[in-house]
Amino acid sequence: MSEPLLSFQNAWVFYDDFCVLEKVDWNVCRGEVHALMGSNGSGQSTLLKSCLGLVSLSAGKVRLFSHAPDHPNVLAKVSYLPERFDPPAGVRARDLLNTLTRNALHKNMAHDFLHRLEQNANVPN
């Protein structure tokens, strides 16, 4: 059997004294399809955020592509689009993308996209 693409080993997440994830052991291998189901607030988003390094595990281990979530090999392959996002008022798109984009290739793609938007915005109707 091949190495899992995503692996949780005895993963726990607490928000203050509240346990959100408890004893999660889960592997996802190439070609498999999984569904996360549960009522609102039961930890699905926390689980996904923890595999991206956006939420720290309180205990246990998570690996994505055999690496820790903050490893450059992971950051080059994964992006995250939140369900809701309210950036601070007055922040320019370019500044926001510079802050949120960690991967150099993605940063270049974002700057190219913004450049094309600026060119189109300057074209008279």
Coordinates of C-alpha atoms in Angstrom, one line a residue:
M1 CA 0.0 0.0 0.0
S2 CA 1.3 3.5 -0.8
E3 CA 2.0 6.3 1.6
P4 CA -1.3 8.2 2.5
L5 CA -1.7 11.6 0.9
L6 CA -3.3 12.8 4.1
S7 CA -2.8 11.3 7.5
F8 CA -4.0 12.2 11.0
Q9 CA -2.5 10.2 13.9
N10 CA -4.2 10.7 17.3
A11 CA -5.1 14.3 16.5
W12 CA -6.6 16.5 19.1
V13 CA -7.7 20.2 18.8
F14 CA -8.8 22.3 21.8
Y15 CA -10.1 25.8 21.6
D16 CA -9.3 27.0 25.2
D17 CA -10.9 24.2 27.3
F18 CA -13.3 23.0 24.6
C19 CA -12.3 19.8 22.7
V20 CA -13.2 20.2 19.0
L21 CA -11.3 17.1 17.7
E22 CA -10.6 14.0 19.8
K23 CA -8.4 11.0 18.9
V24 CA -8.7 11.4 15.1
D25 CA -7.0 8.7 13.1
W26 CA -7.6 9.0 9.4
N27 CA -5.7 8.2 6.2
V28 CA -6.6 9.2 2.7
C29 CA -4.7 7.5 -0.1
R30 CA -4.4 8.3 -3.8
G31 CA -7.7 7.5 -5.7
E32 CA -9.9 7.4 -2.6
V33 CA -12.9 9.7 -2.1
H34 CA -14.1 10.6 1.4
A35 CA -16.9 12.7 2.8
L36 CA -16.9 14.7 6.0
M37 CA -20.3 14.9 7.4
G38 CA -21.7 16.2 10.7
S39 CA -23.8 19.0 12.2
N40 CA -22.6 22.5 12.2
G41 CA -19.8 22.9 14.8
S42 CA -18.8 19.3 14.9
G43 CA -15.3 19.9 13.7
Q44 CA -15.2 19.3 9.9
S45 CA -13.7 22.7 9.1
T46 CA -11.3 22.5 12.0
L47 CA -10.1 19.1 10.7
L48 CA -9.4 20.5 7.2
K49 CA -7.8 23.7 8.6
S50 CA -5.5 21.6 10.8
C51 CA -4.2 19.6 7.8
L52 CA -3.4 23.0 6.1
G53 CA -1.6 24.3 9.2
L54 CA -4.3 27.0 9.7
V55 CA -5.2 25.5 13.0
S56 CA -2.6 23.9 15.2
L57 CA -3.1 20.5 16.7
S58 CA -3.1 20.4 20.5
A59 CA -1.7 16.8 20.3
G60 CA -1.1 14.2 17.6
K61 CA 0.3 14.5 14.1
V62 CA -0.9 15.4 10.7
R63 CA 0.9 14.8 7.4
L64 CA 0.0 16.0 4.0
F65 CA 2.0 14.5 1.1
S66 CA 4.2 12.9 3.8
H67 CA 5.2 16.4 5.2
A68 CA 4.1 18.7 8.0
P69 CA 1.5 21.3 6.7
D70 CA 4.0 24.2 6.6
H71 CA 6.5 22.3 4.5
P72 CA 7.2 24.1 1.1
N73 CA 6.3 20.9 -0.8
V74 CA 2.8 21.1 0.7
L75 CA 2.4 24.8 0.2
A76 CA 3.2 24.4 -3.5
K77 CA 0.3 21.9 -4.0
V78 CA -2.5 23.1 -1.8
S79 CA -4.7 26.2 -1.6
Y80 CA -7.5 27.1 0.7
L81 CA -10.7 29.0 -0.1
P82 CA -12.7 29.8 3.1
E83 CA -16.5 29.7 3.1
R84 CA -16.6 33.3 4.5
F85 CA -13.9 35.9 4.3
D86 CA -14.2 39.5 5.5
P87 CA -10.9 41.3 4.8
P88 CA -10.3 44.5 6.7
A89 CA -11.9 47.6 5.1
G90 CA -9.6 49.5 2.8
V91 CA -7.2 46.7 2.0
R92 CA -6.2 46.5 -1.6
A93 CA -6.5 43.2 -3.5
R94 CA -2.8 43.3 -4.3
D95 CA -1.8 43.7 -0.6
L96 CA -4.2 41.0 0.4
L97 CA -2.8 38.5 -2.1
N98 CA 0.8 39.3 -1.0
T99 CA -0.1 38.6 2.5
L100 CA -2.2 35.4 1.9
T101 CA -0.2 33.8 -0.8
R102 CA 2.8 31.8 0.5
N103 CA 3.9 29.9 -2.6
A104 CA 6.0 31.8 -5.2
L105 CA 4.2 30.2 -8.2
H106 CA 0.8 31.1 -6.8
K107 CA 2.1 34.6 -6.0
N108 CA 3.2 35.1 -9.6
M109 CA -0.2 33.8 -10.9
A110 CA -2.0 36.2 -8.6
H111 CA 0.1 39.2 -9.8
D112 CA -0.5 38.2 -13.4
F113 CA -4.2 37.9 -12.8
L114 CA -4.3 41.4 -11.1
H115 CA -2.3 42.9 -14.0
R116 CA -4.8 41.5 -16.5
L117 CA -7.7 42.9 -14.4
E118 CA -6.0 46.3 -14.3
Q119 CA -5.5 46.2 -18.1
N120 CA -9.2 45.4 -18.7
A121 CA -10.3 48.1 -16.3
N122 CA -8.5 50.7 -18.3
V123 CA -10.2 49.7 -21.6
P124 CA -13.0 52.1 -22.5
N125 CA -16.5 50.6 -23.1

